[in-house]
Short mmCIF file of C-alpha atoms in Angstrom, two decimals:
data_model
loop_
_atom_site.label_atom_id
_atom_site.label_comp_id
_atom_site.label_asym_id
_atom_site.label_seq_id
_atom_site.Cartn_x
_atom_site.Cartn_y
_atom_site.Cartn_z
CA MET X 1 100.19 -33.13 52.74
CA HIS X 2 97.96 -34.13 49.81
CA HIS X 3 94.59 -35.64 50.39
CA PRO X 4 94.62 -39.22 49.01
CA VAL X 5 91.12 -38.98 47.45
CA ILE X 6 91.93 -35.82 45.47
CA LEU X 7 95.20 -37.33 44.25
CA LEU X 8 93.38 -40.44 43.08
CA LEU X 9 90.85 -38.35 41.15
CA CYS X 10 93.56 -36.37 39.38
CA LEU X 11 95.39 -39.52 38.35
CA SER X 12 92.14 -40.99 37.04
CA SER X 13 91.46 -37.88 34.94
CA LEU X 14 94.91 -37.98 33.38
CA ALA X 15 94.52 -41.62 32.50
CA GLY X 16 91.15 -40.95 30.85
CA ALA X 17 92.58 -38.11 28.74
CA ALA X 18 95.39 -40.33 27.60
CA ASN X 19 92.86 -42.92 26.35
CA LEU X 20 90.92 -40.37 24.14
CA PRO X 21 91.31 -40.99 20.36
CA PRO X 22 93.55 -38.41 18.71
CA GLU X 23 92.15 -36.11 15.96
CA ASP X 24 91.87 -38.07 12.70
CA LEU X 25 94.21 -36.06 10.49
CA SER X 26 93.80 -38.58 7.68
CA GLN X 27 90.09 -37.87 7.22
CA PRO X 28 89.46 -36.16 3.84
CA VAL X 29 87.40 -32.97 3.80
CA THR X 30 85.00 -31.89 1.00
CA ALA X 31 82.23 -29.33 0.44
CA ASP X 32 78.84 -29.45 -1.27
CA VAL X 33 78.48 -27.69 -4.63
CA ILE X 34 75.55 -25.87 -6.27
CA VAL X 35 75.87 -25.28 -10.00
CA SER X 36 73.53 -24.32 -12.83
CA THR X 37 73.12 -26.38 -15.97
CA GLY X 38 75.80 -25.40 -18.44
CA GLY X 39 78.09 -24.21 -15.65
CA THR X 40 81.23 -25.73 -14.12
CA ALA X 41 81.35 -27.66 -10.83
CA ILE X 42 84.59 -27.61 -8.82
CA LEU X 43 85.13 -30.63 -6.51
CA LYS X 44 87.90 -30.14 -3.93
CA CYS X 45 89.14 -32.74 -1.47
CA THR X 46 91.88 -32.11 1.11
CA VAL X 47 93.59 -34.16 3.84
CA GLN X 48 96.20 -33.23 6.45
CA GLU X 49 97.95 -36.62 6.79
CA HIS X 50 97.98 -38.64 3.58
CA GLN X 51 100.01 -41.53 5.03
CA GLU X 52 101.69 -42.09 1.70
CA SER X 53 98.36 -42.74 0.01
CA SER X 54 96.65 -40.90 -2.89
CA LEU X 55 93.24 -39.24 -2.94
CA GLN X 56 90.52 -40.42 -5.31
CA TRP X 57 87.26 -38.90 -6.65
CA SER X 58 84.30 -41.12 -7.67
CA ASN X 59 81.00 -40.13 -9.27
CA THR X 60 77.43 -40.93 -8.26
CA ALA X 61 77.75 -44.38 -9.90
CA GLN X 62 80.94 -45.04 -7.89
CA GLN X 63 83.02 -44.81 -11.06
CA THR X 64 86.51 -43.50 -10.39
CA LEU X 65 87.06 -40.13 -12.02
CA TYR X 66 90.62 -39.40 -10.89
CA PHE X 67 93.10 -41.33 -8.75
CA GLY X 68 95.69 -38.80 -7.83
CA GLU X 69 96.68 -37.11 -11.07
CA LYS X 70 95.63 -40.08 -13.21
CA ARG X 71 92.40 -39.86 -15.19
CA ALA X 72 90.22 -42.94 -14.79
CA LEU X 73 87.05 -42.03 -16.73
CA ARG X 74 87.13 -40.87 -20.32
CA ASP X 75 84.93 -37.81 -20.10
CA ASN X 76 86.47 -34.66 -21.54
CA ARG X 77 84.19 -32.55 -19.41
CA ILE X 78 86.07 -33.75 -16.31
CA GLN X 79 89.50 -32.16 -15.89
CA LEU X 80 92.22 -32.14 -13.25
CA VAL X 81 92.60 -28.78 -11.51
CA HIS X 82 95.18 -29.62 -8.84
CA SER X 83 96.81 -32.77 -7.50
CA SER X 84 99.16 -33.13 -4.53
CA PRO X 85 99.55 -35.59 -1.65
CA ASN X 86 97.20 -33.39 0.43
CA GLU X 87 94.71 -32.19 -2.21
CA LEU X 88 92.81 -33.43 -5.23
CA THR X 89 90.64 -30.90 -7.10
CA ILE X 90 88.77 -31.63 -10.32
CA SER X 91 86.23 -29.75 -12.44
CA ILE X 92 83.15 -30.85 -14.36
CA SER X 93 82.22 -28.43 -17.17
CA ASN X 94 78.97 -28.10 -19.12
CA VAL X 95 77.07 -29.56 -16.20
CA VAL X 96 73.78 -31.33 -17.00
CA LEU X 97 70.97 -32.43 -14.73
CA SER X 98 72.23 -36.02 -14.68
CA ASP X 99 75.46 -34.84 -13.03
CA GLU X 100 73.51 -34.15 -9.85
CA GLY X 101 74.14 -36.45 -6.93
CA GLU X 102 76.62 -37.53 -4.27
CA TYR X 103 80.34 -37.65 -5.18
CA THR X 104 82.90 -39.45 -3.00
CA CYS X 105 86.47 -38.57 -2.11
CA SER X 106 88.49 -41.53 -0.74
CA ILE X 107 91.95 -42.08 0.69
CA PHE X 108 93.18 -45.66 0.92
CA THR X 109 94.68 -45.72 4.37
CA MET X 110 94.01 -48.39 6.96
CA PRO X 111 91.07 -48.19 7.25
CA VAL X 112 89.88 -46.49 4.05
CA ARG X 113 88.45 -43.06 4.78
CA THR X 114 85.84 -41.27 2.62
CA ALA X 115 84.02 -37.93 2.43
CA LYS X 116 80.87 -37.05 0.49
CA ALA X 117 80.15 -33.96 -1.62
CA VAL X 118 76.60 -33.37 -2.84
CA VAL X 119 76.35 -31.67 -6.24
CA THR X 120 73.05 -29.85 -6.76
CA VAL X 121 72.27 -28.88 -10.32
CA LEU X 122 69.89 -25.98 -10.89
CA GLY X 123 67.70 -26.07 -13.96
CA VAL X 124 67.89 -22.67 -15.69
CA PRO X 125 64.45 -21.47 -16.87
CA GLN X 126 63.98 -20.77 -20.53
CA LYS X 127 63.14 -17.33 -21.88
CA PRO X 128 59.42 -16.79 -21.20
CA GLN X 129 56.84 -16.83 -23.96
CA VAL X 130 53.85 -14.48 -23.73
CA PHE X 131 50.49 -14.97 -25.41
CA GLY X 132 47.52 -12.63 -25.74
CA PHE X 133 48.92 -9.83 -27.90
CA GLU X 134 47.71 -11.31 -31.16
CA SER X 135 45.02 -8.68 -31.79
CA PRO X 136 44.39 -5.09 -30.61
CA LEU X 137 42.09 -4.43 -27.68
CA LYS X 138 39.29 -1.90 -27.50
CA GLU X 139 39.04 0.72 -24.80
CA ASN X 140 37.55 -0.72 -21.58
CA ASP X 141 38.19 -4.29 -22.76
CA LYS X 142 39.90 -6.78 -20.45
CA ALA X 143 43.41 -7.88 -21.40
CA LYS X 144 44.00 -11.62 -20.83
CA LEU X 145 47.67 -12.58 -21.00
CA ARG X 146 49.57 -15.82 -20.40
CA CYS X 147 53.30 -16.28 -19.74
CA THR X 148 55.09 -19.66 -19.85
CA THR X 149 58.62 -20.77 -18.96
CA SER X 150 60.06 -24.32 -18.85
CA GLY X 151 63.19 -26.08 -17.60
CA SER X 152 63.49 -24.52 -14.16
CA LYS X 153 64.66 -26.49 -11.13
CA PRO X 154 63.36 -25.66 -8.63
CA ALA X 155 60.25 -24.01 -10.10
CA ALA X 156 60.77 -20.41 -11.20
CA ASN X 157 58.62 -17.45 -10.17
CA ILE X 158 56.94 -15.03 -12.58
CA LYS X 159 56.08 -11.34 -12.18
CA TRP X 160 54.15 -9.00 -14.48
CA TYR X 161 54.91 -5.32 -15.15
CA LYS X 162 53.17 -2.51 -17.02
CA GLY X 163 56.00 -0.11 -17.64
CA PRO X 164 57.86 0.13 -14.32
CA GLU X 165 54.75 -0.72 -12.29
CA GLU X 166 54.26 -4.28 -11.05
CA LEU X 167 50.84 -5.78 -11.76
CA ASP X 168 49.01 -7.71 -9.07
CA GLY X 169 46.44 -10.49 -9.31
CA ALA X 170 48.31 -13.03 -11.43
CA GLN X 171 47.52 -16.74 -11.05
CA THR X 172 50.36 -19.26 -11.36
CA SER X 173 50.45 -23.01 -12.01
CA VAL X 174 53.45 -25.38 -11.89
CA VAL X 175 53.71 -28.60 -13.91
CA GLU X 176 56.56 -31.14 -13.77
CA ASP X 177 58.37 -31.64 -17.06
CA GLY X 178 58.70 -34.99 -18.77
CA ASN X 179 62.24 -35.55 -17.45
CA GLY X 180 60.88 -35.64 -13.90
CA LYS X 181 63.42 -33.08 -12.72
CA THR X 182 62.47 -29.67 -14.07
CA PHE X 183 59.24 -27.68 -14.08
CA THR X 184 57.09 -25.58 -16.40
CA VAL X 185 55.55 -22.49 -14.81
CA VAL X 186 52.50 -20.77 -16.32
CA SER X 187 51.18 -17.40 -15.15
CA PHE X 188 47.83 -15.81 -16.12
CA ILE X 189 46.85 -12.17 -15.61
CA GLU X 190 43.82 -10.03 -16.48
CA PHE X 191 43.35 -6.25 -16.30
CA ASP X 192 41.12 -3.57 -17.83
CA VAL X 193 42.66 -1.30 -20.46
CA THR X 194 42.07 2.37 -21.23
CA LYS X 195 43.22 4.55 -24.08
CA GLU X 196 46.19 5.60 -21.91
CA ASP X 197 47.38 1.98 -22.12
CA ASP X 198 47.85 2.21 -25.89
CA GLU X 199 51.51 1.35 -26.67
CA ALA X 200 52.11 0.47 -23.00
CA GLU X 201 54.90 -2.10 -22.53
CA ILE X 202 53.81 -5.25 -20.71
CA THR X 203 56.65 -7.41 -19.35
CA CYS X 204 56.70 -10.98 -18.06
CA ALA X 205 59.81 -11.43 -15.90
CA VAL X 206 61.10 -14.82 -14.70
CA GLY X 207 63.13 -14.95 -11.51
CA HIS X 208 65.27 -17.91 -10.39
CA GLU X 209 68.28 -18.52 -8.16
CA SER X 210 70.27 -19.76 -11.15
CA LEU X 211 69.98 -16.28 -12.73
CA HIS X 212 72.00 -14.62 -9.95
CA ASP X 213 69.69 -11.70 -9.09
CA SER X 214 68.90 -11.04 -12.74
CA ALA X 215 65.80 -12.08 -14.63
CA LYS X 216 64.78 -13.39 -18.01
CA SER X 217 61.91 -11.44 -19.51
CA SER X 218 59.75 -10.89 -22.56
CA SER X 219 58.11 -7.54 -23.31
CA HIS X 220 55.33 -6.59 -25.70
CA LYS X 221 53.40 -3.41 -26.39
CA ILE X 222 49.63 -3.60 -26.28
CA GLN X 223 47.47 -1.77 -28.81
CA VAL X 224 44.27 -0.17 -27.57
CA LEU X 225 41.67 1.10 -30.05
CA TYR X 226 39.66 4.14 -28.95
CA LYS X 227 37.39 6.88 -30.29
CA PRO X 228 38.97 10.17 -31.35
CA THR X 229 39.20 13.39 -29.37
CA ALA X 230 39.82 16.74 -31.06
CA LYS X 231 40.30 20.48 -30.54
CA ILE X 232 40.46 23.46 -32.91
CA GLU X 233 43.49 25.75 -32.99
CA SER X 234 43.38 29.22 -34.54
CA ARG X 235 46.41 30.48 -36.45
CA PRO X 236 46.87 33.38 -35.78
CA ASN X 237 45.33 33.50 -32.33
CA MET X 238 43.86 37.02 -32.73
CA PRO X 239 42.46 37.12 -36.27
CA ARG X 240 41.70 40.52 -37.80
CA GLU X 241 39.81 41.57 -40.84
CA GLY X 242 41.91 41.06 -43.95
CA ASP X 243 44.11 38.38 -42.38
CA LYS X 244 44.64 34.87 -43.67
CA LEU X 245 43.31 32.46 -41.03
CA ARG X 246 43.71 28.72 -40.58
CA LEU X 247 41.42 26.82 -38.21
CA GLN X 248 43.16 23.48 -37.63
CA CYS X 249 41.28 20.52 -36.17
CA ASP X 250 43.83 18.41 -34.25
CA ALA X 251 42.35 14.96 -33.58
CA TYR X 252 43.79 11.94 -31.78
CA GLY X 253 42.56 8.38 -31.81
CA ASN X 254 43.40 4.78 -32.68
CA PRO X 255 43.07 4.24 -35.53
CA VAL X 256 44.11 7.75 -36.51
CA PRO X 257 41.06 9.85 -37.54
CA ASP X 258 40.86 10.01 -41.32
CA ASN X 259 37.61 11.92 -41.91
CA TYR X 260 36.99 15.61 -41.09
CA VAL X 261 33.76 17.54 -41.67
CA TRP X 262 33.55 21.33 -41.19
CA GLU X 263 30.28 23.14 -40.56
CA ARG X 264 29.12 26.57 -39.49
CA GLU X 265 26.27 26.88 -37.02
CA ASN X 266 23.10 28.43 -38.47
CA SER X 267 24.76 29.21 -41.77
CA GLU X 268 26.73 27.88 -44.70
CA LEU X 269 30.52 27.98 -44.80
CA PRO X 270 31.89 31.23 -46.31
CA LEU X 271 32.48 31.03 -50.03
CA LEU X 272 36.12 32.05 -49.63
CA ALA X 273 36.81 29.42 -46.96
CA ASN X 274 38.59 26.29 -48.22
CA ILE X 275 38.84 22.87 -46.55
CA GLU X 276 42.40 21.52 -46.61
CA GLY X 277 42.59 18.14 -44.89
CA ASN X 278 41.86 18.80 -41.22
CA SER X 279 41.95 22.60 -41.64
CA LEU X 280 39.51 25.35 -42.67
CA VAL X 281 41.40 28.19 -44.38
CA PHE X 282 40.18 31.79 -44.83
CA LEU X 283 42.24 33.61 -47.45
CA ASN X 284 40.88 37.08 -46.60
CA LEU X 285 38.93 37.40 -43.37
CA ASN X 286 35.80 39.50 -43.30
CA LYS X 287 33.66 40.66 -40.43
CA SER X 288 30.88 38.52 -41.82
CA ASP X 289 33.00 35.40 -41.24
CA SER X 290 32.46 35.66 -37.48
CA GLY X 291 30.49 32.79 -36.00
CA THR X 292 30.75 29.32 -34.43
CA TYR X 293 32.45 26.63 -36.49
CA THR X 294 32.25 22.87 -35.91
CA CYS X 295 34.78 20.13 -36.72
CA LYS X 296 33.68 16.48 -36.78
CA ALA X 297 36.63 14.05 -36.60
CA SER X 298 35.91 10.36 -37.19
CA ASN X 299 37.58 6.96 -37.19
CA THR X 300 36.14 3.44 -37.34
CA LEU X 301 35.10 3.57 -33.67
CA GLY X 302 33.18 6.85 -33.64
CA THR X 303 33.04 10.61 -34.16
CA PHE X 304 34.11 13.51 -31.97
CA ILE X 305 32.59 17.00 -32.39
CA THR X 306 34.40 20.15 -31.29
CA HIS X 307 33.44 23.85 -31.63
CA TYR X 308 35.27 27.14 -32.13
CA LYS X 309 33.81 30.66 -31.85
CA LEU X 310 35.44 33.01 -34.36
CA ASP X 311 35.43 36.75 -33.66
CA VAL X 312 36.99 38.82 -36.43
CA ASN X 313 38.57 42.00 -35.01
CA ASP X 314 38.95 45.35 -36.75
CA PRO X 315 42.07 45.79 -38.80
CA SER X 316 44.83 47.66 -37.01
CA PRO X 317 48.31 48.52 -38.17
CA ILE X 318 50.97 46.43 -36.65
CA PRO X 319 54.04 48.48 -35.79
CA SER X 320 56.85 47.62 -38.15
CA THR X 321 60.51 47.53 -37.37
CA SER X 322 61.15 50.80 -39.25
CA SER X 323 58.47 52.66 -37.28
CA ILE X 324 59.98 51.34 -34.05
CA ASP X 325 63.39 52.62 -35.21
CA HIS X 326 61.90 56.02 -35.96
CA ALA X 327 60.38 56.15 -32.50
CA VAL X 328 63.74 55.41 -30.94
CA ILE X 329 65.45 58.11 -33.01
CA GLY X 330 62.73 60.60 -32.10
CA GLY X 331 63.21 59.84 -28.43
CA VAL X 332 66.96 60.42 -28.67
CA VAL X 333 66.43 63.76 -30.46
CA ALA X 334 63.94 64.83 -27.81
CA VAL X 335 66.41 64.06 -25.04
CA ILE X 336 69.16 66.03 -26.80
CA ALA X 337 66.82 69.02 -27.33
CA PHE X 338 65.85 68.95 -23.67
CA LEU X 339 69.50 68.95 -22.60
CA LEU X 340 70.26 71.92 -24.91
CA PHE X 341 67.27 73.79 -23.51
CA CYS X 342 68.50 73.21 -19.98
CA LEU X 343 71.97 74.41 -20.99
CA LEU X 344 70.57 77.63 -22.44
CA ILE X 345 68.64 78.33 -19.24
CA VAL X 346 71.76 77.87 -17.10
CA LEU X 347 73.83 80.09 -19.42
CA GLY X 348 71.18 82.83 -19.40
CA ARG X 349 71.00 82.85 -15.62
CA TYR X 350 74.79 83.15 -15.49
CA LEU X 351 74.85 86.18 -17.81
CA ILE X 352 72.07 87.91 -15.90
CA ARG X 353 73.93 87.53 -12.61
CA HIS X 354 77.10 89.18 -14.07
CA LYS X 355 75.42 91.97 -16.04
CA GLY X 356 76.12 94.75 -13.36
CA THR X 357 79.84 94.10 -13.08
CA TYR X 358 81.89 96.98 -14.67
CA LEU X 359 85.13 98.88 -14.33
CA THR X 360 85.25 102.79 -13.96
CA HIS X 361 88.27 104.62 -15.49
CA GLU X 362 88.86 108.12 -14.03
CA ALA X 363 91.21 110.73 -15.43
CA LYS X 364 94.63 109.25 -15.73
CA GLY X 365 97.44 110.84 -13.68
CA SER X 366 95.31 112.36 -10.92
CA ASP X 367 96.44 109.78 -8.40
CA ASP X 368 100.13 110.69 -8.88
CA ALA X 369 99.72 114.51 -8.82
CA PRO X 370 101.42 116.26 -5.87
CA ASP X 371 98.60 118.76 -5.43
CA ALA X 372 95.10 119.51 -6.61
CA ASP X 373 96.10 122.05 -9.25
CA THR X 374 98.47 119.61 -10.89
CA ALA X 375 95.85 116.90 -10.79
CA ILE X 376 93.37 119.14 -12.57
CA ILE X 377 95.94 120.10 -15.17
CA ASN X 378 96.87 116.44 -15.76
CA ALA X 379 93.25 115.39 -15.94
CA GLU X 380 92.36 118.06 -18.43
CA GLY X 381 95.34 117.13 -20.56
CA GLY X 382 94.54 113.42 -20.49
CA GLN X 383 90.83 113.74 -21.25
CA GLY X 384 91.23 116.02 -24.23
CA GLY X 385 88.10 118.04 -23.64
CA SER X 386 85.82 115.18 -22.93
CA ASP X 387 83.54 114.72 -19.90
CA ASP X 388 85.04 114.61 -16.40
CA LYS X 389 84.43 110.85 -16.06
CA LYS X 390 83.90 108.00 -18.46
CA GLU X 391 82.56 104.63 -17.58
CA TYR X 392 83.34 101.41 -19.48
CA PHE X 393 81.19 98.39 -19.14
CA ILE X 394 82.75 95.03 -19.60
#
C-alpha cells in the first residue's frame, strides 16, 4: 500500500516538470571573431528550428548586410559564404578598424530572436624605425638608440638584440594615435660599446598578437672606431744568413691603419733593408742584421708600437729532394749487402760441416772372390800396380 504523502509529492514533481519551458531550438547561435586589419572576418549564424523564417546579419549600425541569400548592403567586401534555412555565413574582407563592433544575427519568428557576435579588430604594428646609427661611435662611448612603431592595437611590445643576445634596460613609452584606436610605441636603450662591437648587428623587434608568433624587426650594424693593435710576423720563421726575410707588421683598427714606421733600436736600419708598405724586407740577411726592430702603426685615433727581436742563424744546407732520394737508395743497398753477407756466412758454415764426408773405394772384385788367393789375384789385376787402397773425396 502506497503512502499518500509520498504519492502526492511524486505527482507534484511530475506536474512541475511538465510546466518547464522546452529548449528554445529557434534561438540563433553565433561566435565572437578576432581579426587583424587587412584580414577577413567570418560571421557564422546557425539555428536548429527555423520555423520557416530566414536568418539575417546586421552590422554595428544595424544596417542589414544579408537577409538569407539576398545582399542588402552594397559593400563588395561583404560576401555570402553559405546560406540555408539553418545557417547564414558571410565574410568581410580587407577588414579595417571601423569594422570593429557588435554584429547581430536575427531570425524573425514569434517573437524575434537575436544573437550577438563581437568583432575585435587588431591593429597591426608598422615596421619599426630605428634611430641613432647616423654616425660611428668611438670605443668606450655610450650608444643611444631609439625604436618607434605605430598602428598597433593593443599596444605592441619592443625588444632589443645585439646579435642573438637580448639587451636589457630599455625604457618604453606608449602614445595613443590620432585615430583614438591605435598606439605608437617608442623604446629607448643605452649601452657602452667596445671595439668588439664594431660591425655588431643591433635589432629592434616588435611583437604583437596580430603577428602570430612572428615579429617585425629592423636591424643595423654599428660602427665603432678604435686605436690600432699590431704584431710582427717573420717570413720565414727561422731566418738564416743569406736568406731573404720579410718582417710584416699586421695591424688592425678602425679606421684601418694607413701609416707604418720601421725603426731599429740603438741603430739605423740596414742599408739593404727596404720598406714595402707594412713590411721590412731584407734581400740578403747578414749576421749584422740581428737586433730588435720596431713597427709603429697609426690611424686617426692613435699609434700602436710593437717589437720583434731578429736573430740571424748560421747558414746550413737544407736537404734537397735528390739528397733524400740518394739516402733512400743507399739504405736499400746496405740492406741488400747485409743480406748477401748473411747468406755467405750460412753457406760457409754448411760447407765446413760437410767437408769430412767421403767415399772409400777398395779393390774391385775382392768381395765376390771365393777365397783369399782369388781375391788377391783379382785385386792385383784391377789395381794395375797401384797402391793397395785409394781414397776419393767427394
